[in-house]
Coordinates of N, CA and C in Angstrom, one line a residue:
X128 N 9.9 -11.0 20.7 CA 8.5 -11.2 20.2 C 8.4 -11.9 19.6
X129 N 6.9 -12.8 19.7 CA 6.8 -14.3 19.2 C 6.2 -13.6 17.7
X130 N 6.6 -14.6 16.8 CA 6.7 -14.3 15.0 C 4.7 -14.4 15.1
X131 N 4.2 -13.6 14.1 CA 2.9 -13.8 14.0 C 3.1 -13.7 12.4
X132 N 1.7 -15.0 11.7 CA 1.8 -15.2 10.4 C 0.0 -14.5 10.2
X133 N 0.2 -14.3 9.0 CA -1.4 -13.7 9.1 C -1.8 -13.9 7.2
X134 N -2.2 -14.8 6.6 CA -3.6 -15.1 5.3 C -4.2 -14.1 5.1
X135 N -3.2 -13.0 4.1 CA -3.2 -12.1 3.5 C -4.8 -12.2 2.6
X136 N -4.9 -13.3 2.0 CA -5.9 -13.8 1.0 C -7.2 -14.1 2.4
X137 N -7.3 -14.0 3.1 CA -8.5 -14.4 4.4 C -8.8 -12.6 4.9
X138 N -8.1 -12.0 4.5 CA -8.4 -10.5 4.9 C -9.7 -10.0 3.9
X139 N -10.8 -9.4 4.7 CA -12.3 -8.7 3.9 C -12.1 -7.7 3.6
X140 N -11.5 -6.7 4.6 CA -11.9 -5.3 4.5 C -11.9 -4.9 3.5
X141 N -12.1 -3.9 2.2 CA -11.6 -3.4 0.9 C -12.0 -1.6 1.2
X142 N -11.2 -0.9 0.8 CA -9.9 -1.3 0.1 C -8.4 -1.4 1.2
X143 N -8.7 -1.2 2.5 CA -7.7 -1.5 3.3 C -7.8 -2.1 4.6
X144 N -7.3 -3.5 4.2 CA -7.3 -4.7 5.4 C -5.7 -4.1 6.5
X145 N -5.6 -4.2 7.6 CA -4.6 -4.6 8.9 C -4.2 -5.5 8.7
X146 N -3.3 -6.7 8.2 CA -2.9 -7.6 8.7 C -2.6 -7.8 10.5
X147 N -2.0 -6.8 10.7 CA -1.6 -6.4 12.3 C -2.0 -5.3 13.5
X148 N -2.9 -5.4 13.3 CA -4.0 -4.3 14.3 C -3.0 -3.8 15.1
X149 N -2.7 -2.5 15.2 CA -2.7 -1.8 16.6 C -0.4 -2.1 16.3
X150 N -0.3 -2.5 15.4 CA 1.3 -3.3 15.7 C 1.6 -2.0 14.9
X151 N 3.1 -2.0 15.7 CA 4.0 -1.1 14.6 C 5.1 -1.8 13.2
X152 N 6.1 -1.9 12.6 CA 5.2 -0.8 11.6 C 3.9 -1.5 11.5
X153 N 2.9 0.2 11.0 CA 1.9 -0.3 10.5 C 1.7 -1.0 9.1
X154 N 1.3 -2.4 8.9 CA 1.1 -2.8 7.3 C -0.9 -3.2 6.7
X155 N -0.9 -2.6 6.1 CA -1.8 -2.6 4.9 C -2.1 -3.4 3.8
X156 N -3.1 -4.3 4.0 CA -3.2 -4.8 2.2 C -3.8 -3.9 1.5
X157 N -4.0 -3.5 0.7 CA -4.9 -2.6 -0.3 C -5.2 -3.4 -1.2
X158 N -6.5 -3.6 -1.6 CA -7.0 -4.1 -2.6 C -8.0 -3.3 -3.1
X159 N -7.1 -2.7 -5.1 CA -7.8 -1.7 -5.6 C -8.8 -2.3 -7.0
X160 N -10.0 -2.5 -7.3 CA -10.5 -2.7 -8.7 C -9.9 -1.8 -9.5
X161 N -9.9 -2.6 -11.3 CA -9.7 -1.8 -12.1 C -10.2 0.0 -12.0
X162 N -9.4 1.1 -12.1 CA -9.7 1.6 -12.4 C -9.9 3.1 -11.6
X163 N -9.9 2.2 -9.6 CA -10.3 2.5 -8.3 C -9.2 2.9 -8.5
X164 N -9.3 4.3 -7.4 CA -8.1 5.1 -6.5 C -8.3 5.1 -5.1
X165 N -7.0 5.7 -4.4 CA -7.7 6.4 -3.3 C -7.2 7.8 -3.5
X166 N -8.0 8.5 -2.9 CA -8.2 10.0 -2.4 C -6.5 9.9 -2.4
X167 N -5.9 11.6 -2.6 CA -4.4 12.0 -2.4 C -4.5 12.3 -0.7
X168 N -3.6 12.0 0.1 CA -3.4 11.6 1.5 C -2.1 11.6 1.5
X169 N -1.8 11.9 2.8 CA -0.1 12.1 3.3 C -0.1 11.1 4.4
X170 N 1.6 10.5 5.2 CA 1.2 9.5 5.7 C 2.7 10.2 7.0
X171 N 2.7 11.5 6.9 CA 3.9 12.6 7.8 C 4.1 11.5 9.0
X172 N 6.0 11.3 8.7 CA 6.6 11.2 9.7 C 6.8 9.3 9.0
X173 N 6.8 9.1 7.7 CA 6.1 7.4 7.7 C 7.1 7.4 6.1
X174 N 7.8 6.2 6.4 CA 8.7 5.9 5.3 C 7.0 5.0 4.6
X175 N 7.2 4.9 2.8 CA 6.3 3.9 3.1 C 7.0 3.1 2.0
X176 N 6.3 1.7 2.0 CA 7.1 0.3 0.7 C 5.4 0.3 0.5
X177 N 6.1 0.0 -0.8 CA 4.8 -0.5 -1.4 C 5.0 -2.4 -2.0
X178 N 4.6 -2.8 -2.1 CA 5.1 -4.3 -2.6 C 3.6 -4.7 -3.5
X179 N 3.7 -4.5 -4.6 CA 2.3 -5.0 -5.7 C 2.5 -6.8 -5.9
X180 N 1.8 -7.4 -5.1 CA 1.8 -8.2 -5.6 C 0.6 -9.0 -6.8
X181 N -0.3 -8.4 -6.9 CA -0.8 -9.1 -7.9 C -1.4 -7.4 -8.5
X182 N -1.4 -7.0 -10.4 CA -1.9 -6.2 -10.7 C -0.8 -5.0 -11.2
X183 N -1.3 -3.7 -11.3 CA -0.8 -3.0 -11.8 C -1.0 -1.2 -11.3
X184 N -0.4 -0.9 -10.1 CA -0.6 0.8 -9.0 C 0.1 1.6 -10.1
X185 N -0.5 2.8 -10.7 CA 0.6 4.3 -11.1 C 0.0 4.8 -9.5
X186 N 1.4 4.6 -8.5 CA 1.7 5.5 -7.8 C 1.6 7.5 -8.0
X187 N 0.8 8.2 -7.6 CA 0.8 9.3 -7.6 C 1.3 9.9 -6.4
X188 N 2.7 10.8 -6.4 CA 3.6 10.8 -5.5 C 3.8 12.3 -6.1
X189 N 3.2 13.3 -5.3 CA 3.3 15.2 -5.6 C 3.2 15.1 -6.9
X190 N 4.0 16.1 -8.1 CA 3.9 15.6 -8.6 C 4.2 14.8 -9.5
X191 N 4.7 13.8 -9.5 CA 5.1 12.3 -10.4 C 4.2 11.8 -9.8
X192 N 4.2 10.7 -11.1 CA 3.1 8.8 -10.8 C 4.3 8.2 -11.5
X193 N 4.6 7.4 -10.6 CA 5.7 5.9 -10.9 C 4.6 4.9 -10.8
X194 N 4.8 3.9 -11.8 CA 4.1 2.8 -11.9 C 4.7 1.4 -11.0
X195 N 3.8 1.4 -10.7 CA 4.4 -0.2 -9.8 C 3.6 -1.7 -9.9
X196 N 4.7 -2.3 -10.9 CA 3.9 -4.1 -10.9 C 4.2 -4.9 -10.2
X197 N 2.7 -5.6 -10.6 CA 3.4 -7.5 -10.3 C 5.1 -7.5 -9.6
X198 N 5.1 -7.7 -8.3 CA 6.2 -8.5 -7.8 C 7.5 -7.4 -7.6
X199 N 7.0 -5.8 -8.0 CA 7.9 -4.9 -7.8 C 7.2 -4.1 -6.6
X200 N 8.7 -3.8 -5.4 CA 8.3 -3.0 -5.0 C 9.0 -1.2 -4.8
X201 N 8.0 -0.4 -4.4 CA 8.7 0.8 -4.4 C 8.5 1.4 -2.8
X202 N 9.7 2.6 -2.8 CA 9.5 2.6 -1.1 C 10.2 4.6 -1.9
X203 N 9.4 5.4 -0.6 CA 8.9 6.5 -0.7 C 8.8 7.0 0.4
X204 N 8.7 8.5 0.3 CA 8.1 9.5 1.5 C 6.8 9.9 1.7
X205 N 5.9 9.5 3.4 CA 4.7 9.7 3.3 C 4.2 10.9 3.3
X206 N 5.3 12.3 3.3 CA 5.2 13.3 3.5 C 4.8 14.1 2.7
X207 N 3.9 13.7 1.3 CA 3.9 14.1 0.0 C 2.4 13.5 0.0
X208 N 1.8 13.8 -1.1 CA 0.6 13.6 -1.2 C 0.5 12.1 -1.9
X209 N 0.2 10.8 -1.6 CA -0.2 10.0 -2.3 C -1.4 9.4 -2.9
X210 N -1.6 8.8 -3.9 CA -3.1 8.4 -4.8 C -2.3 7.6 -5.4
X211 N -2.8 6.0 -5.3 CA -2.5 5.0 -6.1 C -4.0 4.8 -6.6
X212 N -3.7 4.6 -8.0 CA -5.3 4.3 -8.8 C -4.4 3.2 -9.4
X213 N -5.5 2.0 -9.7 CA -4.9 0.6 -10.4 C -5.3 0.6 -12.0
X214 N -4.4 0.1 -12.4 CA -4.5 0.0 -14.0 C -5.1 -1.4 -14.4
X215 N -5.4 -1.7 -13.3 CA -6.2 -3.1 -13.4 C -6.0 -3.9 -11.8
X216 N -7.2 -5.2 -11.7 CA -7.4 -5.0 -9.9 C -6.1 -5.4 -9.5
X217 N -5.9 -4.7 -8.6 CA -4.4 -4.7 -8.0 C -4.2 -5.1 -6.7
X218 N -3.6 -5.8 -6.1 CA -3.6 -6.0 -4.4 C -1.9 -5.4 -4.5
X219 N -1.7 -5.4 -3.2 CA -0.9 -4.7 -2.6 C -0.5 -5.1 -1.0
X220 N 0.6 -5.0 -0.7 CA 1.3 -5.0 1.1 C 1.8 -3.1 1.4
X221 N 1.2 -3.0 1.7 CA 2.3 -1.5 2.0 C 2.3 -1.1 3.8
X222 N 3.9 -0.8 3.9 CA 4.3 -1.6 5.1 C 4.8 0.5 5.6
X223 N 4.2 0.8 6.5 CA 4.7 2.5 7.1 C 4.9 2.2 7.9
X224 N 6.6 2.6 7.5 CA 7.7 2.8 8.6 C 7.9 3.8 9.2
X225 N 7.9 4.1 10.8 CA 8.6 5.5 11.4 C 9.7 5.8 10.4
X226 N 10.0 6.8 10.6 CA 10.8 7.8 10.0 C 12.1 7.7 11.3

């Protein structure tokens, strides 16, 4: 496999941009304005890794909420309801790996 490098800052799709379309593991850049959220959804058969590189996300996972701040990484099961909300303008890199 040949290495591929993508400039996250050059991705313009909002709120989701795919740095490596059609490739596994699925990789998504999430960009949310303060107070913006993504409706509850699931990624069955996936483990999600969320690296917040700017801002702060409150990620609702089922009945629980975890706060992920700049420089932090969270890992969770994609089979539950997932709804990220930006506490402030935020950007994160999500990797959705097959279980």
